[in-house]
mmCIF file of C-alpha atoms in Angstrom:
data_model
loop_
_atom_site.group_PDB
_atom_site.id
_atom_site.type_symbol
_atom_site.label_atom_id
_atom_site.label_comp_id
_atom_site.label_asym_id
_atom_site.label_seq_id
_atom_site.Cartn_x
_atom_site.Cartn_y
_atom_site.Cartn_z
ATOM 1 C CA UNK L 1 -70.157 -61.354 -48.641
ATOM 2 C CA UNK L 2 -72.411 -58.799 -50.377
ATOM 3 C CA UNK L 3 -75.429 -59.417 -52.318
ATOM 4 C CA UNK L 4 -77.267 -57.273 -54.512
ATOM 5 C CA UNK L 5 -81.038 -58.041 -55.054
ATOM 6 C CA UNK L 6 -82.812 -56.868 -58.416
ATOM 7 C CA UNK L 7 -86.259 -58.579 -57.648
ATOM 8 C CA UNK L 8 -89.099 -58.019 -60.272
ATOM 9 C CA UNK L 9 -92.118 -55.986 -58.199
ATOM 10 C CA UNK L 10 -95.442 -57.265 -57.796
ATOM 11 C CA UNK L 11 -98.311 -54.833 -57.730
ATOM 12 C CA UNK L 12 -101.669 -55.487 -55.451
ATOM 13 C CA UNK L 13 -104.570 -53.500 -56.443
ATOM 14 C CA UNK L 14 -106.717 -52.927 -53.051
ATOM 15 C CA UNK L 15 -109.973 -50.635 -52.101
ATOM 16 C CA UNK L 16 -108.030 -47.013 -51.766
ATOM 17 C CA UNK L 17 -104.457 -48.434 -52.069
ATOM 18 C CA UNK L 18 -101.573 -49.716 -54.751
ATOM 19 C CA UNK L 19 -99.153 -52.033 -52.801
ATOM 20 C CA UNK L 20 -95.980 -52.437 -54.370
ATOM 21 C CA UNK L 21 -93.480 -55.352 -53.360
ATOM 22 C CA UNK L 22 -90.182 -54.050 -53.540
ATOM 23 C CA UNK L 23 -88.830 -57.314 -52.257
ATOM 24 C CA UNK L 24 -90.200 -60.394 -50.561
ATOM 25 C CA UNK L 25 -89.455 -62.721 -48.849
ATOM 26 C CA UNK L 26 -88.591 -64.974 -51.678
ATOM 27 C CA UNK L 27 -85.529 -63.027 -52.077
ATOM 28 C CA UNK L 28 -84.839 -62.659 -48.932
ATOM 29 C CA UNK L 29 -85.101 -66.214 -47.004
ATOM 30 C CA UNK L 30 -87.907 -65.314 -45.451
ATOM 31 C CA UNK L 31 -86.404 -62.938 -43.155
ATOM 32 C CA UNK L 32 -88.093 -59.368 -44.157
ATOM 33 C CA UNK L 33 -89.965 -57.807 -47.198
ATOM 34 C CA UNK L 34 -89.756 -53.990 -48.368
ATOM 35 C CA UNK L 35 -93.307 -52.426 -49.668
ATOM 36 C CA UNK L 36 -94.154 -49.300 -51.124
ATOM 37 C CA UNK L 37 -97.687 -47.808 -50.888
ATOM 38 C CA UNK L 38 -99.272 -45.246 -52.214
ATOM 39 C CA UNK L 39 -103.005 -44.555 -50.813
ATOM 40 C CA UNK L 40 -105.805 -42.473 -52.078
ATOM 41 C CA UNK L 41 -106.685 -39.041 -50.115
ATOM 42 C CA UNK L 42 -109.267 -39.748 -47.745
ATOM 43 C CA UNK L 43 -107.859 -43.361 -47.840
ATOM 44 C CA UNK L 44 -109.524 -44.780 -44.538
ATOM 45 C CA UNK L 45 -106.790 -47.255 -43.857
ATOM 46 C CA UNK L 46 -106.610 -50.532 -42.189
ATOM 47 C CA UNK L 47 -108.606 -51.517 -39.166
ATOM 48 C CA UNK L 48 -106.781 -51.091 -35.660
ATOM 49 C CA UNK L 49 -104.381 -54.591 -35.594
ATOM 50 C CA UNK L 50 -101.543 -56.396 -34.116
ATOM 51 C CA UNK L 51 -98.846 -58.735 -34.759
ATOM 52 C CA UNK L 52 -97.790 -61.803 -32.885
ATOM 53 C CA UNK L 53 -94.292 -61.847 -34.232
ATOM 54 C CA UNK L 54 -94.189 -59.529 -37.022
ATOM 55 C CA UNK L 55 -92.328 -56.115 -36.347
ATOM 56 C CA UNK L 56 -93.168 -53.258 -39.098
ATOM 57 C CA UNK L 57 -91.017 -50.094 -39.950
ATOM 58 C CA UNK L 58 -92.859 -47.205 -41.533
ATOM 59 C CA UNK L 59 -90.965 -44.191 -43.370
ATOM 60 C CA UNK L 60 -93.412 -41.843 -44.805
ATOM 61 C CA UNK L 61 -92.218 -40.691 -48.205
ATOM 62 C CA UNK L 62 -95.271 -38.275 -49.634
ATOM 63 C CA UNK L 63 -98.338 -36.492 -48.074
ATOM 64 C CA UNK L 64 -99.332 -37.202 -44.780
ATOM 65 C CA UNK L 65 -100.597 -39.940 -42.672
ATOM 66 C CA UNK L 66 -102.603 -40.211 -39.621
ATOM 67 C CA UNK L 67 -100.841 -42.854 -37.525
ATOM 68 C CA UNK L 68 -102.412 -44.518 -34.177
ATOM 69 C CA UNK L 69 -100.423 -46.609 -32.091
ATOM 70 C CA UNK L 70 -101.927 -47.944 -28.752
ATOM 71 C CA UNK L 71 -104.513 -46.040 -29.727
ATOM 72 C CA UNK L 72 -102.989 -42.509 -29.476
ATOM 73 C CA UNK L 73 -103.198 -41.036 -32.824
ATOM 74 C CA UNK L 74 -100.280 -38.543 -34.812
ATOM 75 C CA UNK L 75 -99.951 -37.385 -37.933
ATOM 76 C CA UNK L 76 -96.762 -38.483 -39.969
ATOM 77 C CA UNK L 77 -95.473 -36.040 -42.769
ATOM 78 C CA UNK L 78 -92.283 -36.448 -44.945
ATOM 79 C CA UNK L 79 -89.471 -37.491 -42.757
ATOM 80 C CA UNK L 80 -91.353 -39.539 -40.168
ATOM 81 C CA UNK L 81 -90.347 -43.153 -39.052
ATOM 82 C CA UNK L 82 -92.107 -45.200 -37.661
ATOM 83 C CA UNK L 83 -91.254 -49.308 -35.491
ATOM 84 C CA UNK L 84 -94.274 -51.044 -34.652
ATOM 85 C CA UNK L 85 -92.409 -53.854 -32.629
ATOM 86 C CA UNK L 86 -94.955 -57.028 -32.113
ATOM 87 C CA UNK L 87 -98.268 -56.712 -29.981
ATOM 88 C CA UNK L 88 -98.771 -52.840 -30.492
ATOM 89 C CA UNK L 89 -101.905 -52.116 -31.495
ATOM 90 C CA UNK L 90 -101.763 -49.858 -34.500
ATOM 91 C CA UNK L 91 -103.744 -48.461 -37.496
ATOM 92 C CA UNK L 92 -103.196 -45.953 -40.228
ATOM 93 C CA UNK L 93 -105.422 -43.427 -42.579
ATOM 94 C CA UNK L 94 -104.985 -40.786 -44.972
ATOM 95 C CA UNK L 95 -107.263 -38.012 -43.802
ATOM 96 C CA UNK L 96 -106.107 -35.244 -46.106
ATOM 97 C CA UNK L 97 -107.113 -34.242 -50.192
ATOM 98 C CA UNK L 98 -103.906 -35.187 -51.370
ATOM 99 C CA UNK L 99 -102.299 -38.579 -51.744
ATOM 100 C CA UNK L 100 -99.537 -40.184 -50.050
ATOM 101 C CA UNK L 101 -96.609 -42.579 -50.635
ATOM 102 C CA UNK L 102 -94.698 -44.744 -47.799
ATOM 103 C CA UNK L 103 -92.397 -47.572 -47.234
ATOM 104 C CA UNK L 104 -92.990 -50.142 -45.111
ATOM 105 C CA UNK L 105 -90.445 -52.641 -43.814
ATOM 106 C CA UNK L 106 -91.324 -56.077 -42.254
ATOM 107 C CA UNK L 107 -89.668 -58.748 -40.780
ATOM 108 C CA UNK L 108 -90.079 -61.860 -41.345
ATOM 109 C CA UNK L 109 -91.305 -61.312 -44.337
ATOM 110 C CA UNK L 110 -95.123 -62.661 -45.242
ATOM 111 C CA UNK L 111 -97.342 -59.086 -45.270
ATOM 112 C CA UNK L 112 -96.380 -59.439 -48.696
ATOM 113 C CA UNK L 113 -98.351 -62.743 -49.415
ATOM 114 C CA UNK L 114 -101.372 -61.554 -46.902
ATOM 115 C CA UNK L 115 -102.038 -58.311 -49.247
ATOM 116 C CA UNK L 116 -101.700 -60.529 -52.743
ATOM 117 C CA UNK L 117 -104.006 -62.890 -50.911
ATOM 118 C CA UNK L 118 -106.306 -60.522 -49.586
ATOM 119 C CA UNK L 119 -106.078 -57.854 -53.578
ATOM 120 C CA UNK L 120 -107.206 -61.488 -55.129
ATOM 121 C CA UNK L 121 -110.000 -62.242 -52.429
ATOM 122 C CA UNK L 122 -110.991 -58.520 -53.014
ATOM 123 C CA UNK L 123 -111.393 -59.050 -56.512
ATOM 124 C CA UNK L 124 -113.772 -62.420 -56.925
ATOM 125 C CA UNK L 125 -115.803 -61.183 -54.336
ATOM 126 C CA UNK L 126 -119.102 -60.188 -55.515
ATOM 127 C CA UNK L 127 -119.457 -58.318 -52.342
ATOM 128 C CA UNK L 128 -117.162 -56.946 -49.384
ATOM 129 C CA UNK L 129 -116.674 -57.980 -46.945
ATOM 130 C CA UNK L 130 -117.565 -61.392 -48.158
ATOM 131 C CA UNK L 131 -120.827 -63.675 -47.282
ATOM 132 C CA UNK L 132 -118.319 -65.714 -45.391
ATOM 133 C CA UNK L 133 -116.583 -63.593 -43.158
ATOM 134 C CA UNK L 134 -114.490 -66.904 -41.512
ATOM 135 C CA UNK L 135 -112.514 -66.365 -44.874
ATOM 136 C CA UNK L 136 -111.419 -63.280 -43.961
ATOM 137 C CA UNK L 137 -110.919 -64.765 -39.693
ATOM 138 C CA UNK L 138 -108.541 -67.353 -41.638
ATOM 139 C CA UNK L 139 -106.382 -65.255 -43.603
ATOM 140 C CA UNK L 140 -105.429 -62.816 -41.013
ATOM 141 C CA UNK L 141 -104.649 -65.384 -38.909
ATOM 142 C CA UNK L 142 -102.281 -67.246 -41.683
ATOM 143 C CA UNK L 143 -100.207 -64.290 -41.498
ATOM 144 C CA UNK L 144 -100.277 -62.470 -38.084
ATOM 145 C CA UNK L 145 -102.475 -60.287 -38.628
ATOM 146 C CA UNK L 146 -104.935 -59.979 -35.860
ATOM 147 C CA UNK L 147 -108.147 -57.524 -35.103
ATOM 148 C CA UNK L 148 -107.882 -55.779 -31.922
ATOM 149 C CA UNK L 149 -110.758 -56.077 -29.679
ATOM 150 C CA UNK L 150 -110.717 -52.189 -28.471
ATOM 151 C CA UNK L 151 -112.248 -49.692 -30.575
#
């Protein structure tokens, strides 16, 4: 049996970057999610992290990206795919003038409701990071998403 989806997108304002949620897990039994971002040039990009048991797919749409996995960085134009399978250490930026657009693909699905979590944190804080940074210590762990250690 076939199914067609035709979820409604959700939008997440963050610092640098519009997240869109193609479709979550809500549509999808929990078992992936499809987001589209588009990042700001000179877009500094998410701290180095891992997953525990999320794997990520990355297809770079628009401008280029400067990817680091394990710590060895590349840059990713149109065309390039990325799989971050779970416990790779990995980190991207937009180092360029121009902006860029990607999909990212992840399964299970839950990225979705870390970023709407973390957009709404973002916005009633007064300051960021936070006073309390064991609110930011308990939402990465909620949804696999853990610091690495190495620089």
């Amino acid at each position: 049996m076939t199914e067609t989806l035709q979820p409604v997108p959700r939008t997440h304002h963050l610092p640098g970057a519009v997240v869109t949620v193609l479709t979550g897990g809500e549509d999808t039994g929990g078992q992936w999610a499809l987001l589209e971002y588009r990042v700001a040039p000179r877009f500094p990009g998410t701290p180095a992290h891992w997953h525990a048991e999320t794997t990520e797919a990355l297809y770079v749409l628009e401008g280029e990206l400067s990817l680091s996995v394990d710590h060895a960085r590349r840059p990713a134009g149109p065309g390039t795919f990325m799989r971050v399978p779970p416990g790779t250490v990995h980190r991207l930026s937009n180092d360029t003038d121009q902006p860029a657009r990607f999909l990212v693909l992840v399964t299970p699905a839950g990225q979705e409701g870390y970023l709407g979590e973390l957009a709404e944190l973002i916005a009633r804080s007064p300051t960021w990071p936070p006073e309390h940074p064991g609110v930011i210590e308990r939402l990465t762990a909620r949804y696999d998403q853990h610091p690495s250690l190495e620089p």
